Coordinates of C-alpha atoms in Angstrom, one line a residue:
X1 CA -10.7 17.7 -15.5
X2 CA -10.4 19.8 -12.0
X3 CA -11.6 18.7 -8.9
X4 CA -14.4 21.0 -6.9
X5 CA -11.9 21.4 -4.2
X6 CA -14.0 21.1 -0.6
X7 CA -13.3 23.5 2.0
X8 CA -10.8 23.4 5.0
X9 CA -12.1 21.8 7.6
X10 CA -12.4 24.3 10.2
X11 CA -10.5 24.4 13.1
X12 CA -12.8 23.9 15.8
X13 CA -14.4 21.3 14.1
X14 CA -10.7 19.8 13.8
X15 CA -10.6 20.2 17.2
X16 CA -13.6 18.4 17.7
X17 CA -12.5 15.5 15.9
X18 CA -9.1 15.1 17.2
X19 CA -10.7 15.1 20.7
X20 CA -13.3 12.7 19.8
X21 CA -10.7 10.3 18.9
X22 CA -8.6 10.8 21.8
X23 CA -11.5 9.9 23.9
X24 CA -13.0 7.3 22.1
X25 CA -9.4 5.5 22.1
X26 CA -9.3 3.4 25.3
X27 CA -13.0 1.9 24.9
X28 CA -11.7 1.1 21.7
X29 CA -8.8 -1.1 22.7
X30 CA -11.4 -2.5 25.2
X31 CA -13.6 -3.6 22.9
X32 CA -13.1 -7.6 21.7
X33 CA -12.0 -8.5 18.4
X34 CA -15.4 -10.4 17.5
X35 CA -17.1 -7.1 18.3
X36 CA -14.9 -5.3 15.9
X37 CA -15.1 -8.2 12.9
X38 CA -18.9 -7.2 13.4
X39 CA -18.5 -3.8 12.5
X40 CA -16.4 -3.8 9.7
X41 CA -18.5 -6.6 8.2
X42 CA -21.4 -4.0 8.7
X43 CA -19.7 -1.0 7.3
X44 CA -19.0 -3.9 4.1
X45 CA -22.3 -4.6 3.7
X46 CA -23.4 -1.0 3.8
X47 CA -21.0 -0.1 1.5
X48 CA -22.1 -2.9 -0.8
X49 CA -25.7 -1.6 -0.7
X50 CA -24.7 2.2 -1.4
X51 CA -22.8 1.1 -4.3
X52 CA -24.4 2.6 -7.3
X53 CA -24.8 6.2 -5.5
X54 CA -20.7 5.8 -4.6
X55 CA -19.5 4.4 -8.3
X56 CA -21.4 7.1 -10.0
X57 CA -19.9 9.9 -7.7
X58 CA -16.2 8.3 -8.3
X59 CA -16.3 8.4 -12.0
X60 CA -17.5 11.7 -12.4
X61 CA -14.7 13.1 -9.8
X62 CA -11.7 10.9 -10.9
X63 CA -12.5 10.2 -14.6
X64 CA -11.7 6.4 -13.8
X65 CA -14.3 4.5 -15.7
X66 CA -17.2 2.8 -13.4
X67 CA -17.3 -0.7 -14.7
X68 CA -15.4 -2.8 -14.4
X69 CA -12.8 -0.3 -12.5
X70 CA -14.7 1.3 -9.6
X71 CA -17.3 -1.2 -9.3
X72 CA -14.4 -4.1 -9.0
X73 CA -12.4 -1.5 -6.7
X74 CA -15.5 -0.7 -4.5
X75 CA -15.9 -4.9 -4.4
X76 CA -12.2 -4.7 -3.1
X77 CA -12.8 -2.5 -0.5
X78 CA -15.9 -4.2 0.7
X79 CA -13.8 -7.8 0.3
X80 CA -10.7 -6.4 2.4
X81 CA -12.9 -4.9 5.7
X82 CA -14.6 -8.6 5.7
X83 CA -11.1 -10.3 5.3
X84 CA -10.3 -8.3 8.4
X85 CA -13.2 -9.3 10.2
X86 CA -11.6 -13.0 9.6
X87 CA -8.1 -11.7 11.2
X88 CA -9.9 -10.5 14.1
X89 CA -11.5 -13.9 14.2
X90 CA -8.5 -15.6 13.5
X91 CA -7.0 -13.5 16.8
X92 CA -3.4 -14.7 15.8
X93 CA -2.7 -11.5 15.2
X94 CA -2.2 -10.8 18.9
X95 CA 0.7 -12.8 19.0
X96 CA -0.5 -13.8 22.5
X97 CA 2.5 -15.5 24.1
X98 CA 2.3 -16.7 27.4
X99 CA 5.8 -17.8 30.0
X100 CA 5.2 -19.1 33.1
X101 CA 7.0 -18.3 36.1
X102 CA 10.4 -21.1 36.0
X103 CA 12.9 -21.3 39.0
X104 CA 14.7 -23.9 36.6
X105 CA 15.3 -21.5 34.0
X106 CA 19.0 -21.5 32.3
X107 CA 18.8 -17.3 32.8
X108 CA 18.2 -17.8 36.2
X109 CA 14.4 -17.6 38.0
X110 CA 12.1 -16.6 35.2
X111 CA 9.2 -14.5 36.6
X112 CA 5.5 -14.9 34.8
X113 CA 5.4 -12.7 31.9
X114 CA 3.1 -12.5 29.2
X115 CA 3.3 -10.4 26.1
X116 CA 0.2 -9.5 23.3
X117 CA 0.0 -6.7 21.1
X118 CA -2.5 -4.0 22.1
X119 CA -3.9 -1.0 19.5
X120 CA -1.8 1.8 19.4
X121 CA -4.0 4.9 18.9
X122 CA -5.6 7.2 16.9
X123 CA -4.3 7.2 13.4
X124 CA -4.3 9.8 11.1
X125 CA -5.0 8.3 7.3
X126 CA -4.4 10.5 3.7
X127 CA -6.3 8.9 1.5
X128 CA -4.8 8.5 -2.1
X129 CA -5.7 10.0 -5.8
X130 CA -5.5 6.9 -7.7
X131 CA -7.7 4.5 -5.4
X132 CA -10.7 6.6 -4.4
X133 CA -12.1 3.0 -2.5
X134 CA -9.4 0.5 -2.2
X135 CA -6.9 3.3 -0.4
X136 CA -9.2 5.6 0.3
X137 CA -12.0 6.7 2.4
X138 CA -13.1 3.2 4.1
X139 CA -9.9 1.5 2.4
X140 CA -6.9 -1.0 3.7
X141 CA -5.5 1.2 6.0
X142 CA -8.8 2.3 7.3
X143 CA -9.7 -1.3 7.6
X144 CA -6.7 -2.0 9.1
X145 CA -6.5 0.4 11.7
X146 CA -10.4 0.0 12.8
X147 CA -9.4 -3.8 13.0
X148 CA -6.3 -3.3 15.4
X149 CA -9.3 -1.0 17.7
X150 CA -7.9 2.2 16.7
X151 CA -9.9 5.1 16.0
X152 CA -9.2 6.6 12.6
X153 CA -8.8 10.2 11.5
X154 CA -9.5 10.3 7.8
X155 CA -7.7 13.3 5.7
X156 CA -9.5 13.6 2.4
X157 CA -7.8 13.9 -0.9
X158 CA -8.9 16.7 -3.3
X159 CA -9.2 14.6 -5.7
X160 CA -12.5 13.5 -5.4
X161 CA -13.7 15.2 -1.8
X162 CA -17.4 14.4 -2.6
X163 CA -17.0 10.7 -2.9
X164 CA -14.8 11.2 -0.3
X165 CA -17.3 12.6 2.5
X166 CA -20.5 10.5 1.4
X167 CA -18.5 7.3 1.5
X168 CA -17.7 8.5 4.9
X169 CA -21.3 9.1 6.1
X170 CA -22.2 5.5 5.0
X171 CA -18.9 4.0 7.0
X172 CA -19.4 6.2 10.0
X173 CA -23.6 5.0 9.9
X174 CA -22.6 1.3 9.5
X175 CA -20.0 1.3 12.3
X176 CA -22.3 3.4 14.9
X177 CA -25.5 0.8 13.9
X178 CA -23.1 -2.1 14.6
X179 CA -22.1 -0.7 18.2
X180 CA -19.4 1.3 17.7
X181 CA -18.8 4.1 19.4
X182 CA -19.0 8.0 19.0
X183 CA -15.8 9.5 17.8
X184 CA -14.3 5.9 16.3
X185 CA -13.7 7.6 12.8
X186 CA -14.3 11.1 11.3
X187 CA -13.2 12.7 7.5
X188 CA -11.4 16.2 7.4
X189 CA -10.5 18.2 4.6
X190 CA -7.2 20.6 3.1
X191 CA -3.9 20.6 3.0
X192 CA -3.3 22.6 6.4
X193 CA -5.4 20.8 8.3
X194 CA -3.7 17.3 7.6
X195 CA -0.7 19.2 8.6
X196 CA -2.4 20.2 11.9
X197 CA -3.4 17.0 12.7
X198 CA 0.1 15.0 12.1
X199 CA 1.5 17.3 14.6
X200 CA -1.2 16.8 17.0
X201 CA 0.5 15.2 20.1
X202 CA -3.1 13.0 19.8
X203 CA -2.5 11.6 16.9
X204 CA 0.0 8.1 17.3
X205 CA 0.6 7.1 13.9
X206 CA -0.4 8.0 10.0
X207 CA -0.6 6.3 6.6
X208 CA 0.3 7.9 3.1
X209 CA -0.6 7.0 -0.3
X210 CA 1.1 9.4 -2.9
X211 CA 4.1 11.4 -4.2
X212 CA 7.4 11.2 -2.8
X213 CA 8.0 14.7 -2.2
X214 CA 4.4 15.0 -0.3
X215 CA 4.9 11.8 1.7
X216 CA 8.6 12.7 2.4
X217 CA 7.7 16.2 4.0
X218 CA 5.0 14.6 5.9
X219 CA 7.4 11.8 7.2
X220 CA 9.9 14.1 8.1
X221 CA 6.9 16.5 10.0
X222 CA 5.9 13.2 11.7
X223 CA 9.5 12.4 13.3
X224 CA 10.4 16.2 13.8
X225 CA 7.3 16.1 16.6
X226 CA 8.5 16.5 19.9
X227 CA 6.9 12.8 20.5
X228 CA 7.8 11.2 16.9
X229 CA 5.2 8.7 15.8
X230 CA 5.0 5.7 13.2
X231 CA 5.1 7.0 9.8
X232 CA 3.7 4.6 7.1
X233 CA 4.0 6.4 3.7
X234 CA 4.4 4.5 0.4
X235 CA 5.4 6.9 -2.2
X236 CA 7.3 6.5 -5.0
X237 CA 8.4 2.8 -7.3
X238 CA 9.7 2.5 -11.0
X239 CA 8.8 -1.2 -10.5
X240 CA 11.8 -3.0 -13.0
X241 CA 11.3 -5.9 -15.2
X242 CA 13.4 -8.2 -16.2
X243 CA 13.3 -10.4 -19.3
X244 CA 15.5 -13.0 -19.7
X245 CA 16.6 -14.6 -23.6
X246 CA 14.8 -17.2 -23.1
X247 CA 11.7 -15.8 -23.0
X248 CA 12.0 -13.5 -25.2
X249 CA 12.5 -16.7 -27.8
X250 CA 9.9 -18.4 -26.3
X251 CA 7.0 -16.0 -25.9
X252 CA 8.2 -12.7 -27.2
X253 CA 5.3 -11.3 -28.6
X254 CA 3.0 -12.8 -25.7
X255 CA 5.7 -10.6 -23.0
X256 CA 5.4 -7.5 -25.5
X257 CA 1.5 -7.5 -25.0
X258 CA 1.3 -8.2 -21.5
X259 CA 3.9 -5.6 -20.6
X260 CA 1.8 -2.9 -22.8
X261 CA -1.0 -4.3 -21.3
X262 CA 0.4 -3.3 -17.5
X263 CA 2.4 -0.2 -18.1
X264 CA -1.1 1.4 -19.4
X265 CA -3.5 0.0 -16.8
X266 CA -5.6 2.7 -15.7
X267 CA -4.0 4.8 -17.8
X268 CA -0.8 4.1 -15.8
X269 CA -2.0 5.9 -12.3
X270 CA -0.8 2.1 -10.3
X271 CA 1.6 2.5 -7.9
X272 CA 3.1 -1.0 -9.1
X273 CA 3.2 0.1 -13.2
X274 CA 6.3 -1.6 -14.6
X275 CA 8.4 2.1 -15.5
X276 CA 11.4 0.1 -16.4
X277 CA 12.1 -3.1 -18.6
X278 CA 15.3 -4.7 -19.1
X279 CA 15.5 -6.5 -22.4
X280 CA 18.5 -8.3 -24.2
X281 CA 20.2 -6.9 -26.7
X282 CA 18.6 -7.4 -30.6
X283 CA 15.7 -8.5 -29.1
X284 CA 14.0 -8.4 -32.0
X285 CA 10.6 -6.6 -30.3
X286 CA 9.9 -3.5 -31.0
X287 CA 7.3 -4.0 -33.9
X288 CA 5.5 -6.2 -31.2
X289 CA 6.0 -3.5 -28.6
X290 CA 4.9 -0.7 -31.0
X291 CA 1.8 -2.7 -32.1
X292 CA 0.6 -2.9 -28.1
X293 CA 0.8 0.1 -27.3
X294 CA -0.3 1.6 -30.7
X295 CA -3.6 -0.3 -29.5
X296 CA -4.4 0.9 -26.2
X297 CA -6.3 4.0 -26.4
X298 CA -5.9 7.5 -24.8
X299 CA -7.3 8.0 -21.0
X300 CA -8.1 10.6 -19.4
X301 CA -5.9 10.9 -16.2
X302 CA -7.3 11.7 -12.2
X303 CA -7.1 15.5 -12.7
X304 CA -4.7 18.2 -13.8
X305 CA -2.0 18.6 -11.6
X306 CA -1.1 15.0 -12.5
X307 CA -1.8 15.3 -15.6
X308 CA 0.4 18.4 -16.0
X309 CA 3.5 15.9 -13.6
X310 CA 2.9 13.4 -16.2
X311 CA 3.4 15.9 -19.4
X312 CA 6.1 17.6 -17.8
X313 CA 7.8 13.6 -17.2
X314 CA 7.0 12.2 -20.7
X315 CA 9.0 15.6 -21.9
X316 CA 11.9 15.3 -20.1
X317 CA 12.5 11.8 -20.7
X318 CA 12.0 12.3 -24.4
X319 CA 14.3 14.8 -24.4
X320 CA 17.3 12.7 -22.7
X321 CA 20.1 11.8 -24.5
X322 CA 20.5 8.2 -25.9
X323 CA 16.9 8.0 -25.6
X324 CA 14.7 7.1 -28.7
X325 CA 10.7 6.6 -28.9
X326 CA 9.4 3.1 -29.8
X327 CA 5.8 4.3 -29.5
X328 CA 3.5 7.5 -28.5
X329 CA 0.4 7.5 -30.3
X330 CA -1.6 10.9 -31.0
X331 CA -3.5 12.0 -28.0
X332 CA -6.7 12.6 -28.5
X333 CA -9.6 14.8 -27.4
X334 CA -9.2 15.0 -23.3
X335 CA -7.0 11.6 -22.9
X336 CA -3.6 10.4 -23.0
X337 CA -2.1 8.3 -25.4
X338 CA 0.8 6.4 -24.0
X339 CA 4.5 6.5 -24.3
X340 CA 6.8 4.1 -25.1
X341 CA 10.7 4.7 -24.9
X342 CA 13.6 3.0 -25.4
X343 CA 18.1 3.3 -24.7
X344 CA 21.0 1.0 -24.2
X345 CA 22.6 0.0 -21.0
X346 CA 25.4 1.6 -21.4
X347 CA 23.0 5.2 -21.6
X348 CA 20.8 4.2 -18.8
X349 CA 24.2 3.7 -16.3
X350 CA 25.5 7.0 -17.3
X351 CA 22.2 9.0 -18.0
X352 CA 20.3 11.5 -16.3
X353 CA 18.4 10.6 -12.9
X354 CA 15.3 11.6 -14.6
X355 CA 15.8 8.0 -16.1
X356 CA 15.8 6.3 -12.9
X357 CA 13.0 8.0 -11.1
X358 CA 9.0 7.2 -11.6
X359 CA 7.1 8.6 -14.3
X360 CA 3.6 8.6 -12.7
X361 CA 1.0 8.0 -15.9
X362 CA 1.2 5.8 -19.1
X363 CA 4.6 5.8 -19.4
X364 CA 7.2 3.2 -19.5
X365 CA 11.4 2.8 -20.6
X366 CA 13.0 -0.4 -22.5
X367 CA 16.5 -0.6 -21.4
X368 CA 18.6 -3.6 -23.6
X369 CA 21.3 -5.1 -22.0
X370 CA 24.2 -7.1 -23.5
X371 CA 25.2 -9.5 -20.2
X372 CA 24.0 -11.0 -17.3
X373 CA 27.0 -9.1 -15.8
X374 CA 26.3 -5.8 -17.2
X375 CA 22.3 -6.6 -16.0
X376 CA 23.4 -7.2 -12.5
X377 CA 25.4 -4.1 -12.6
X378 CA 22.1 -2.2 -13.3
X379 CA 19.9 -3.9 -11.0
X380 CA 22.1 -3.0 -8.6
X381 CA 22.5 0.5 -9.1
X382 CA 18.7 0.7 -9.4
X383 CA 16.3 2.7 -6.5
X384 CA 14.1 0.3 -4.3
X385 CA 10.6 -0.2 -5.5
X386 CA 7.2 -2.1 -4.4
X387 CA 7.8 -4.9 -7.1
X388 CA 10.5 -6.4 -9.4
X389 CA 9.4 -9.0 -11.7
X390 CA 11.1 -11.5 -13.4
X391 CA 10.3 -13.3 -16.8
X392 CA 12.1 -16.5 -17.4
X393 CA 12.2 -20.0 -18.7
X394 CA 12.6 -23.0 -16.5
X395 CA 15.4 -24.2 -18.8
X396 CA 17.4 -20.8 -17.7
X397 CA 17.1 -21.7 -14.1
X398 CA 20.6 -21.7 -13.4
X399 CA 21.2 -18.2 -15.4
X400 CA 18.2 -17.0 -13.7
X401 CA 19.5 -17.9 -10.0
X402 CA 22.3 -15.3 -9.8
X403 CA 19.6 -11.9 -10.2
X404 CA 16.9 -13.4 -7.6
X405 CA 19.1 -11.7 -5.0
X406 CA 19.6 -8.5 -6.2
X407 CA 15.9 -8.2 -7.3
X408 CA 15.0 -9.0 -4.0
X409 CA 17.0 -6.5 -2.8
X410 CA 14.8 -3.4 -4.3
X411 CA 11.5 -4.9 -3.8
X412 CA 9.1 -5.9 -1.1
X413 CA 7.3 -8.6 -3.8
X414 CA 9.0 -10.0 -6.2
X415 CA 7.4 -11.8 -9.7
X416 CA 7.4 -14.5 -11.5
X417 CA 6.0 -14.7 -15.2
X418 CA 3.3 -12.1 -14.2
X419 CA 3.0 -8.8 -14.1
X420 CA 3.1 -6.5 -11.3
X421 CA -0.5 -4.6 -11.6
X422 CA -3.0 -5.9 -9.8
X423 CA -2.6 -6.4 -6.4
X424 CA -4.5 -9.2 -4.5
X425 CA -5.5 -8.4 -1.0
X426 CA -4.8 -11.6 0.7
X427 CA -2.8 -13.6 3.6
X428 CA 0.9 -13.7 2.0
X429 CA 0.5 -10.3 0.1
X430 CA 3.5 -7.6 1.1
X431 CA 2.8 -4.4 -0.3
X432 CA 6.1 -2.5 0.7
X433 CA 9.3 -2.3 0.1
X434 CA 12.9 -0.4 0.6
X435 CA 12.9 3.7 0.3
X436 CA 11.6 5.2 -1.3
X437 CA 8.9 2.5 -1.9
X438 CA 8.0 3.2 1.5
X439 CA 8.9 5.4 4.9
X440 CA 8.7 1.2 6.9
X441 CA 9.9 -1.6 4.5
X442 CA 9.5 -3.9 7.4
X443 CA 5.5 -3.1 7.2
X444 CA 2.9 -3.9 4.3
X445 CA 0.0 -1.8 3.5
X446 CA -1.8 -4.7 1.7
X447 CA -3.2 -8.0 3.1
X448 CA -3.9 -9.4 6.4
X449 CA -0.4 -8.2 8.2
X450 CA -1.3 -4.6 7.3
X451 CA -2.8 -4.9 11.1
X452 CA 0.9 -4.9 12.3
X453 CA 1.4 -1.7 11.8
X454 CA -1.1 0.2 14.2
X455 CA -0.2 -2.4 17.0
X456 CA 2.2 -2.5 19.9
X457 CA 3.7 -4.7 21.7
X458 CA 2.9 -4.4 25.7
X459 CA 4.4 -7.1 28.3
X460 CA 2.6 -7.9 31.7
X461 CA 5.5 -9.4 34.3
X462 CA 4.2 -10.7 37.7
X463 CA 0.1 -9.9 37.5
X464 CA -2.5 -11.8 39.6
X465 CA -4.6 -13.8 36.4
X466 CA -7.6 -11.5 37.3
X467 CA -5.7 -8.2 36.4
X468 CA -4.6 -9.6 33.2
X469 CA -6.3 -9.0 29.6
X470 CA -8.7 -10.9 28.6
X471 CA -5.9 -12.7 25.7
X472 CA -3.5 -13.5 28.2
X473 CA -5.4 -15.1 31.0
X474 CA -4.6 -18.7 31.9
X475 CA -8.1 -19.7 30.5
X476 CA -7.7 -18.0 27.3
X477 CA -11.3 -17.0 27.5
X478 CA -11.0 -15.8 23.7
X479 CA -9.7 -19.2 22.6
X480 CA -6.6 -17.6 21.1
X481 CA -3.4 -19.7 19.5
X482 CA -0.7 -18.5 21.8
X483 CA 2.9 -19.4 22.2
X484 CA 3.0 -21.0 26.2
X485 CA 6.4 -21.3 27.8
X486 CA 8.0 -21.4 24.1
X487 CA 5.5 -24.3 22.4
X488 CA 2.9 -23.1 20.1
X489 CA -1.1 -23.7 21.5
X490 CA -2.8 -24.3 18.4
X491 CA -6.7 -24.5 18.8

């Protein structure tokens, strides 16, 4: 199950790269965002057309199977760098906004001033174990940093570093064919050298995918820096369900399936698996919920160190007081059957933290409750998460109104009769959410305002229109919707 572990980059090639970067930054934010939407649709298409060569070399180093996993998570990737391409085309993402000089203004004399959003810099980008394409190598925050015209700095996972460095040559190909320039994004490998490069004073922000612990050393490295820097790390998420009576008498057995269904996904490597379901007392389910998960079958997991966390987590919540097994099938051969557990309220309030905290694999913890008060009470002693979903009747709606708020208060999406796996890359998606969820819960690493977070905001006061950027110039030469003197300019 080990990954052939790829050597430290060295550090004059490190070197090398971080310089590259540096220098490569301004023409970057000179370039226009048409010329960027033309790249990343070129490193799409190239990615498209090296697919085979790129499934085949991510199921032999992840063990995720290659249809329809990698070959729909490679059609992901591919989909989110051309849904960039229509941001960039889009150009609202500027947030161009235009005031004209006012010696009537309420303030007192306003002077012109005009504010857009301008890349920040080279960003440093770890990819993740469990998406070795969608937040990996040429993945969303990739794609989202290339879009804002920042060059990107890619640290390789272990995980699967071969997949890793030939997805790289076909991105870095694509991007240089479509006009790109030299030193606009490079892949580095080991532990120390991702280290290195967050503390490099030319490095002016970073993404995380991963562990708590790992992303919570990295954050604090990042803002120990003599110059701190953004820091966008989404880490850890036990992801709570709710389900209410109602629905447990309308479509018990349907929510018993569909909840084994999620927890096991990918043999439960998702960064929004459900780890915790609230469920009324004598709900009358656990035949249903043992015959779902009896059925899924054993998987093999990304490689052994998490399989190893995952063994050591299963243990030590079997071994909790007040905790009983509903279901944990054999394992068998190489795989991973998974694990179904259940306690009471009252145990879960006064248990151990291991109860509280994710179990990263095909694991997952019933909790019955015996009052909406005594459910509130635990939803709001719960950690923040990515997602909290909701299952419900419209019949309950006024029994249902009173959790909305507190399940909006430890998640950045919240869920309605669906289930949290499965995240769509689109307009509207948020992908965040309170620590530990992530190190920015006012940021998303998922859908179209994933851009936000490698821009800044710069303000030009008093400039002659010829000195001004190209998307704040009084003939909007890029045709952009701005804001003028507080009304929107829709085009």
């Amino acid at each position: 199950m080990s990954a052939e572990l790829a050597a430290e980059t060295e550090e004059a090639e490190l070197e090398r790269v971080l310089q590259a970067a540096a220098d490569v930054a301004p023409a970057l934010a000179e370039t226009t965002p048409a010329e960027r939407a033309g790249w990343l649709t070129a490193a799409a298409d190239a990615l498209d057309a090296a697919a085979d060569e790129l499934v085949a070399l991510a199921a032999e180093e992840t063990h995720l199977p290659a249809a329809p996993r990698l070959r729909g998570e490679l059609k992901r990737t591919t989909f989110q760098l051309r849904l960039f391409g229509q941001v960039l085309t889009d150009g609202a993402f500027l947030r161009a906004t235009v005031d004209h000089a006012d010696p009537e203004w309420p303030m007192g004399p306003r002077p012109d001033i005009r504010r857009v959003l301008v890349p920040i810099g080279p960003v440093l980008v770890f990819a993740a174990s469990n998406f070795p394409f969608a937040f990996s190598t040429a993945g969303g925050d990739t794609a989202s940093a290339l879009a804002a015209g920042c060059p990107v700095v890619l640290k390789a996972h272990p995980g699967h570093p071969r997949l890793t460095d030939q997805t790289g040559r076909v991105l870095l190909a694509a991007l240089l064919a479509a006009g790109a320039p030299e030193g606009v994004f490079a892949v580095v490998h080991g532990r120390e050298t991702g280290v290195t490069a967050l503390k490099d004073p030319r490095i002016s922000a970073a993404s995380f995918t991963g562990s708590v612990p790992g992303g919570r050393a990295l954050f604090d490295i990042a803002n120990a820096r003599p110059v701190p820097i953004p820091f966008y790390g989404e880490l850890g998420s036990v992801n709570p369900v709710v389900v209410t009576p109602g629905a447990v008498k309308a479509r018990g057995e349907e929510i018993a399936k569909g909840y084994a269904g999620s927890f096991t996904l990918g043999a439960g490597q998702f960064c929004t698996k459900p780890g915790l379901v609230f469920l009324p007392a004598e709900h009358g389910l656990d035949n249903a919920l043992k015959s779902a998960v009896d059925g899924v079958a054993a998987q093999e997991m990304l490689n052994d160190r998490i399989a190893g966390g995952y063994s050591e987590g299963v243990a030590a919540l079997r071994s909790t007081e007040g905790v009983e097994v509903v279901a944990a099938p054999e394992n068998a051969g190489s795989g991973f059957a998974p694990t179904l557990l259940s306690t009471t309220a009252e145990n879960f309030a006064k248990g151990s933290e291991v109860l509280r905290h994710e179990c990263f694999g095909p694991a997952s913890l019933v909790i019955t409750y015996s009052s909406q008060e005594e459910l509130i009470g635990l939803l709001n002693g719960l950690e923040p998460g990515l997602t909290a979903t909701l299952h419900a009747e419209e019949s309950e709606v006024d029994d249902v109104r009173p959790l909305l708020a507190p399940l909006a208060r430890i998640a950045g999406r919240v869920l309605y009769n669906d289930w949290p796996t499965g995240v769509t890359v689109s307009w509207a998606q948020q992908h965040g959410g309170p620590y530990p969820a992530t190190t920015a819960p006012t940021t998303t690493s998922v859908g179209t305002a994933a851009i936000d977070r490698f821009l800044r905001p710069v303000a030009w006061q008093g400039f002659p229109d010829a000195l001004l950027p190209p998307a704040l110039r009084e003939d909007n030469p890029w045709q952009l919707p701005r804001r003028t003197d507080g009304s929107p300019q829709i085009l």
